[in-house]
């Protein structure tokens, strides 16, 4: 997967290109975003869009159409899937939605187990899935959805929790008002050179907190379903347009509607951009 990260207007992160696996060439050439159009046709359709907006759009459509970051599909690794059979059904749903790469991100709770224990358990569940996965299934990459905890910047092995092929750590924030100690930990994590934090399902947190993260140049991951919420859609589209969003995810648990919104949201993005 090829993931583009653009420098936010008020942020400090530099533009960079991360490689995830061998699918990058496929997405850089020919068809993008599952639209059925060639790169040339997409370029022609976008002639009247500003260069910055076009870059953001291309990034988003590449990620959105072919690769999905944030899914709970590993059987028995967390509450996302209870069996290999359920995981295979989830993968079939992703394939039907045009997804070619899935980043499996089971929950990791630093206060409950060590990184080494989690990695061993995650890999075992991934092996059980790979043993039965069809050859034409989307590619599965490994990562984690890491719950922030006080002092987590001192945790050994953070790099092992990053999305496979990147230095990006998908970070889950609390669903209560963030105390000062959590903010301090967040800023210290953001200062680490070996990892780059990405805020998981940023659409679920108070907008004022997210705007503070944006001002610090911290990138966001949105769940695809958020673009169907008309009352807040303008906010999320603005975040996308300004380059604050690096990834979309389904955040699928069990057989929920995580992939059903993809085609509709893809059309929405093409309409707005």
Short mmCIF file of C-alpha atoms in Angstrom, two decimals:
data_model
loop_
_atom_site.label_atom_id
_atom_site.label_comp_id
_atom_site.label_asym_id
_atom_site.label_seq_id
_atom_site.Cartn_x
_atom_site.Cartn_y
_atom_site.Cartn_z
CA UNK A 1 0.00 0.00 0.00
CA UNK A 2 1.15 3.50 -0.69
CA UNK A 3 0.08 6.02 1.92
CA UNK A 4 0.61 9.73 1.40
CA UNK A 5 0.82 12.08 4.35
CA UNK A 6 0.57 15.79 3.63
CA UNK A 7 1.82 18.56 5.85
CA UNK A 8 -1.15 20.11 7.71
CA UNK A 9 -1.53 23.86 7.44
CA UNK A 10 -0.70 24.39 11.10
CA UNK A 11 1.21 21.17 11.78
CA UNK A 12 4.83 20.21 11.89
CA UNK A 13 4.99 16.84 10.11
CA UNK A 14 6.83 16.69 6.81
CA UNK A 15 5.45 15.11 3.66
CA UNK A 16 6.48 11.49 3.42
CA UNK A 17 5.82 8.35 1.44
CA UNK A 18 5.47 5.07 3.34
CA UNK A 19 5.59 1.69 1.68
CA UNK A 20 3.43 -1.16 2.88
CA UNK A 21 4.02 -4.37 0.97
CA UNK A 22 4.13 -4.97 -2.74
CA UNK A 23 0.79 -3.43 -3.69
CA UNK A 24 2.21 0.10 -3.99
CA UNK A 25 3.14 -0.27 -7.68
CA UNK A 26 -0.32 -1.57 -8.43
CA UNK A 27 -1.87 1.50 -6.89
CA UNK A 28 0.55 3.99 -8.40
CA UNK A 29 -0.15 2.78 -11.95
CA UNK A 30 -3.40 2.22 -13.80
CA UNK A 31 -6.68 2.02 -11.93
CA UNK A 32 -6.99 3.90 -8.65
CA UNK A 33 -9.72 4.05 -6.02
CA UNK A 34 -11.68 1.20 -7.61
CA UNK A 35 -13.29 3.71 -9.96
CA UNK A 36 -12.58 1.75 -13.14
CA UNK A 37 -10.81 4.78 -14.61
CA UNK A 38 -7.20 4.91 -15.64
CA UNK A 39 -4.83 7.35 -13.99
CA UNK A 40 -5.00 9.51 -17.11
CA UNK A 41 -8.79 9.61 -17.06
CA UNK A 42 -8.84 10.51 -13.41
CA UNK A 43 -6.32 13.27 -14.08
CA UNK A 44 -8.44 14.65 -16.90
CA UNK A 45 -11.52 14.68 -14.70
CA UNK A 46 -9.67 16.68 -12.08
CA UNK A 47 -8.17 19.44 -14.24
CA UNK A 48 -10.10 22.15 -12.46
CA UNK A 49 -9.01 21.06 -8.98
CA UNK A 50 -6.12 22.82 -7.28
CA UNK A 51 -2.88 20.84 -7.09
CA UNK A 52 -2.99 20.53 -3.29
CA UNK A 53 -6.60 19.34 -3.36
CA UNK A 54 -5.78 16.85 -6.11
CA UNK A 55 -2.87 15.44 -4.14
CA UNK A 56 -5.05 14.99 -1.08
CA UNK A 57 -7.78 13.39 -3.19
CA UNK A 58 -5.40 10.97 -4.87
CA UNK A 59 -3.96 9.95 -1.52
CA UNK A 60 -7.36 9.39 -0.07
CA UNK A 61 -8.73 7.45 -3.03
CA UNK A 62 -5.67 5.22 -3.21
CA UNK A 63 -6.02 4.28 0.44
CA UNK A 64 -9.81 4.18 0.33
CA UNK A 65 -10.18 2.08 -2.79
CA UNK A 66 -7.53 -0.53 -2.26
CA UNK A 67 -6.39 -0.68 1.34
CA UNK A 68 -8.27 -0.45 4.59
CA UNK A 69 -6.54 0.46 7.83
CA UNK A 70 -8.17 -0.51 11.11
CA UNK A 71 -10.04 -3.82 11.19
CA UNK A 72 -10.62 -6.43 13.87
CA UNK A 73 -10.50 -9.63 11.84
CA UNK A 74 -8.04 -11.92 13.63
CA UNK A 75 -9.97 -14.87 15.11
CA UNK A 76 -9.95 -14.85 18.91
CA UNK A 77 -7.35 -12.11 19.19
CA UNK A 78 -9.91 -9.65 20.54
CA UNK A 79 -13.68 -9.25 20.44
CA UNK A 80 -13.65 -8.50 16.71
CA UNK A 81 -13.99 -12.08 15.55
CA UNK A 82 -14.80 -15.20 17.52
CA UNK A 83 -13.72 -17.78 14.93
CA UNK A 84 -11.86 -18.36 11.68
CA UNK A 85 -15.23 -18.79 9.97
CA UNK A 86 -16.31 -15.30 11.06
CA UNK A 87 -12.99 -13.81 9.98
CA UNK A 88 -13.38 -15.37 6.53
CA UNK A 89 -16.84 -13.82 6.23
CA UNK A 90 -15.37 -10.44 7.16
CA UNK A 91 -12.71 -10.86 4.49
CA UNK A 92 -15.35 -11.78 1.91
CA UNK A 93 -17.18 -8.55 2.78
CA UNK A 94 -13.98 -6.57 2.29
CA UNK A 95 -13.32 -8.24 -1.07
CA UNK A 96 -16.86 -7.44 -2.23
CA UNK A 97 -16.20 -3.78 -1.32
CA UNK A 98 -13.11 -3.72 -3.56
CA UNK A 99 -10.54 -3.85 -0.77
CA UNK A 100 -7.23 -5.40 -1.79
CA UNK A 101 -5.27 -4.95 1.46
CA UNK A 102 -6.55 -5.11 5.03
CA UNK A 103 -4.49 -3.92 7.99
CA UNK A 104 -5.58 -6.10 10.91
CA UNK A 105 -5.36 -4.04 14.10
CA UNK A 106 -6.45 -6.00 17.18
CA UNK A 107 -6.75 -4.12 20.45
CA UNK A 108 -3.62 -3.86 22.59
CA UNK A 109 -4.04 -2.75 26.19
CA UNK A 110 -0.63 -1.91 27.72
CA UNK A 111 -1.98 -2.21 31.26
CA UNK A 112 -3.09 -5.82 30.65
CA UNK A 113 -0.21 -7.54 28.83
CA UNK A 114 3.30 -7.04 27.53
CA UNK A 115 4.14 -6.20 23.94
CA UNK A 116 5.91 -9.57 23.56
CA UNK A 117 2.88 -11.48 24.81
CA UNK A 118 0.56 -9.56 22.50
CA UNK A 119 2.78 -10.03 19.43
CA UNK A 120 2.98 -13.79 20.07
CA UNK A 121 -0.78 -14.06 20.50
CA UNK A 122 -1.51 -11.86 17.47
CA UNK A 123 0.82 -13.85 15.23
CA UNK A 124 -0.70 -17.15 16.33
CA UNK A 125 -4.21 -15.98 15.47
CA UNK A 126 -2.98 -14.57 12.15
CA UNK A 127 -1.38 -17.94 11.32
CA UNK A 128 -4.67 -19.73 12.02
CA UNK A 129 -6.40 -17.38 9.58
CA UNK A 130 -3.72 -17.54 6.88
CA UNK A 131 -3.92 -21.34 6.95
CA UNK A 132 -7.49 -21.18 5.61
CA UNK A 133 -7.61 -17.94 3.66
CA UNK A 134 -8.35 -18.27 -0.09
CA UNK A 135 -5.65 -17.34 -2.57
CA UNK A 136 -7.75 -14.55 -4.07
CA UNK A 137 -8.52 -12.93 -0.71
CA UNK A 138 -7.27 -9.43 0.13
CA UNK A 139 -3.78 -9.27 1.52
CA UNK A 140 -3.61 -9.13 5.32
CA UNK A 141 -1.04 -6.89 7.03
CA UNK A 142 -0.60 -6.76 10.79
CA UNK A 143 -0.69 -3.91 13.25
CA UNK A 144 -2.47 -2.97 16.47
CA UNK A 145 -4.92 -0.49 17.89
CA UNK A 146 -3.03 0.68 20.95
CA UNK A 147 -4.87 2.22 23.90
CA UNK A 148 -2.97 5.19 25.29
CA UNK A 149 -1.88 4.89 28.93
CA UNK A 150 0.02 7.25 31.20
CA UNK A 151 3.76 7.02 30.58
CA UNK A 152 3.36 4.81 27.52
CA UNK A 153 6.21 6.58 25.75
CA UNK A 154 8.56 4.53 27.96
CA UNK A 155 7.05 1.20 26.87
CA UNK A 156 9.57 -1.13 25.22
CA UNK A 157 8.62 -2.48 21.82
CA UNK A 158 6.36 0.29 20.55
CA UNK A 159 7.81 -0.06 17.05
CA UNK A 160 6.63 -3.70 16.95
CA UNK A 161 3.05 -2.47 17.30
CA UNK A 162 3.20 -0.23 14.23
CA UNK A 163 1.30 -0.93 11.04
CA UNK A 164 3.32 -3.47 9.09
CA UNK A 165 5.82 -1.82 6.75
CA UNK A 166 5.55 1.58 8.44
CA UNK A 167 6.54 3.38 11.63
CA UNK A 168 2.91 4.41 12.24
CA UNK A 169 1.26 3.55 15.54
CA UNK A 170 -2.55 3.51 15.53
CA UNK A 171 -3.43 5.12 18.85
CA UNK A 172 -6.79 4.84 20.59
CA UNK A 173 -7.73 7.65 22.95
CA UNK A 174 -10.11 7.42 25.94
CA UNK A 175 -13.82 8.05 25.47
CA UNK A 176 -13.90 10.29 28.54
CA UNK A 177 -12.45 13.77 29.00
CA UNK A 178 -8.71 13.49 28.49
CA UNK A 179 -6.83 14.39 31.69
CA UNK A 180 -3.61 16.38 31.64
CA UNK A 181 -1.54 13.21 32.14
CA UNK A 182 -2.95 11.71 28.93
CA UNK A 183 -2.21 14.91 27.00
CA UNK A 184 1.36 14.85 28.36
CA UNK A 185 1.80 11.23 27.26
CA UNK A 186 0.35 12.05 23.85
CA UNK A 187 2.81 14.90 23.30
CA UNK A 188 5.75 12.77 24.41
CA UNK A 189 4.70 9.99 22.01
CA UNK A 190 4.49 12.57 19.25
CA UNK A 191 8.07 13.63 19.99
CA UNK A 192 9.47 10.11 19.57
CA UNK A 193 11.55 9.71 16.42
CA UNK A 194 11.12 5.95 15.99
CA UNK A 195 7.32 6.03 15.66
CA UNK A 196 4.64 8.29 14.25
CA UNK A 197 1.27 8.23 15.96
CA UNK A 198 -2.02 8.20 14.05
CA UNK A 199 -5.23 8.81 16.01
CA UNK A 200 -7.70 5.95 15.59
CA UNK A 201 -11.35 6.75 14.67
CA UNK A 202 -10.84 10.47 15.25
CA UNK A 203 -14.48 11.04 14.34
CA UNK A 204 -15.48 9.60 17.72
CA UNK A 205 -13.74 12.19 19.86
CA UNK A 206 -14.68 15.78 20.75
CA UNK A 207 -13.84 18.07 17.80
CA UNK A 208 -12.07 20.56 20.05
CA UNK A 209 -9.63 17.83 21.14
CA UNK A 210 -9.03 16.77 17.53
CA UNK A 211 -8.38 20.38 16.49
CA UNK A 212 -5.68 20.53 19.16
CA UNK A 213 -4.09 17.37 17.72
CA UNK A 214 -4.29 18.82 14.23
CA UNK A 215 -2.45 21.93 15.41
CA UNK A 216 0.35 19.62 16.57
CA UNK A 217 0.53 17.93 13.15
CA UNK A 218 -0.81 14.60 14.41
CA UNK A 219 -2.52 12.68 11.57
CA UNK A 220 -5.95 11.10 11.84
CA UNK A 221 -7.74 7.91 10.87
CA UNK A 222 -11.47 8.13 10.23
CA UNK A 223 -14.03 5.35 10.13
CA UNK A 224 -15.75 5.28 6.74
CA UNK A 225 -19.20 5.38 8.30
CA UNK A 226 -18.62 8.91 9.56
CA UNK A 227 -19.02 10.33 6.06
CA UNK A 228 -22.63 9.19 6.01
CA UNK A 229 -23.46 11.38 9.01
CA UNK A 230 -24.85 14.44 7.27
CA UNK A 231 -24.76 16.66 10.37
CA UNK A 232 -20.96 16.31 10.72
CA UNK A 233 -19.96 15.50 7.14
CA UNK A 234 -18.74 19.02 6.39
CA UNK A 235 -16.25 18.83 9.26
CA UNK A 236 -14.81 15.49 8.12
CA UNK A 237 -14.60 16.58 4.49
CA UNK A 238 -12.70 19.69 5.59
CA UNK A 239 -10.25 17.52 7.52
CA UNK A 240 -9.75 15.40 4.41
CA UNK A 241 -9.37 18.38 2.09
CA UNK A 242 -6.74 19.99 4.30
CA UNK A 243 -4.69 16.80 4.50
CA UNK A 244 -5.30 16.00 8.16
CA UNK A 245 -6.57 12.47 7.45
CA UNK A 246 -4.12 9.72 6.52
CA UNK A 247 -6.39 6.68 6.54
CA UNK A 248 -9.94 5.39 6.41
CA UNK A 249 -10.91 2.22 8.23
CA UNK A 250 -13.91 0.01 8.75
CA UNK A 251 -13.14 -0.71 12.42
CA UNK A 252 -15.16 -3.84 11.75
CA UNK A 253 -16.17 -6.01 14.70
CA UNK A 254 -17.93 -9.31 14.05
CA UNK A 255 -20.24 -8.93 11.01
CA UNK A 256 -21.09 -5.26 11.45
CA UNK A 257 -21.67 -2.79 8.61
CA UNK A 258 -18.03 -1.72 8.42
CA UNK A 259 -17.59 -2.31 4.66
CA UNK A 260 -21.06 -1.51 3.38
CA UNK A 261 -20.48 2.25 3.26
CA UNK A 262 -17.35 2.15 1.15
CA UNK A 263 -18.87 2.56 -2.32
CA UNK A 264 -21.22 5.29 -1.15
CA UNK A 265 -18.40 7.18 0.55
CA UNK A 266 -16.18 6.80 -2.49
CA UNK A 267 -18.83 8.51 -4.61
CA UNK A 268 -19.19 11.20 -1.95
CA UNK A 269 -15.49 11.99 -2.07
CA UNK A 270 -15.46 12.15 -5.86
CA UNK A 271 -18.44 14.52 -5.73
CA UNK A 272 -16.91 16.89 -3.19
CA UNK A 273 -13.40 16.94 -4.59
#
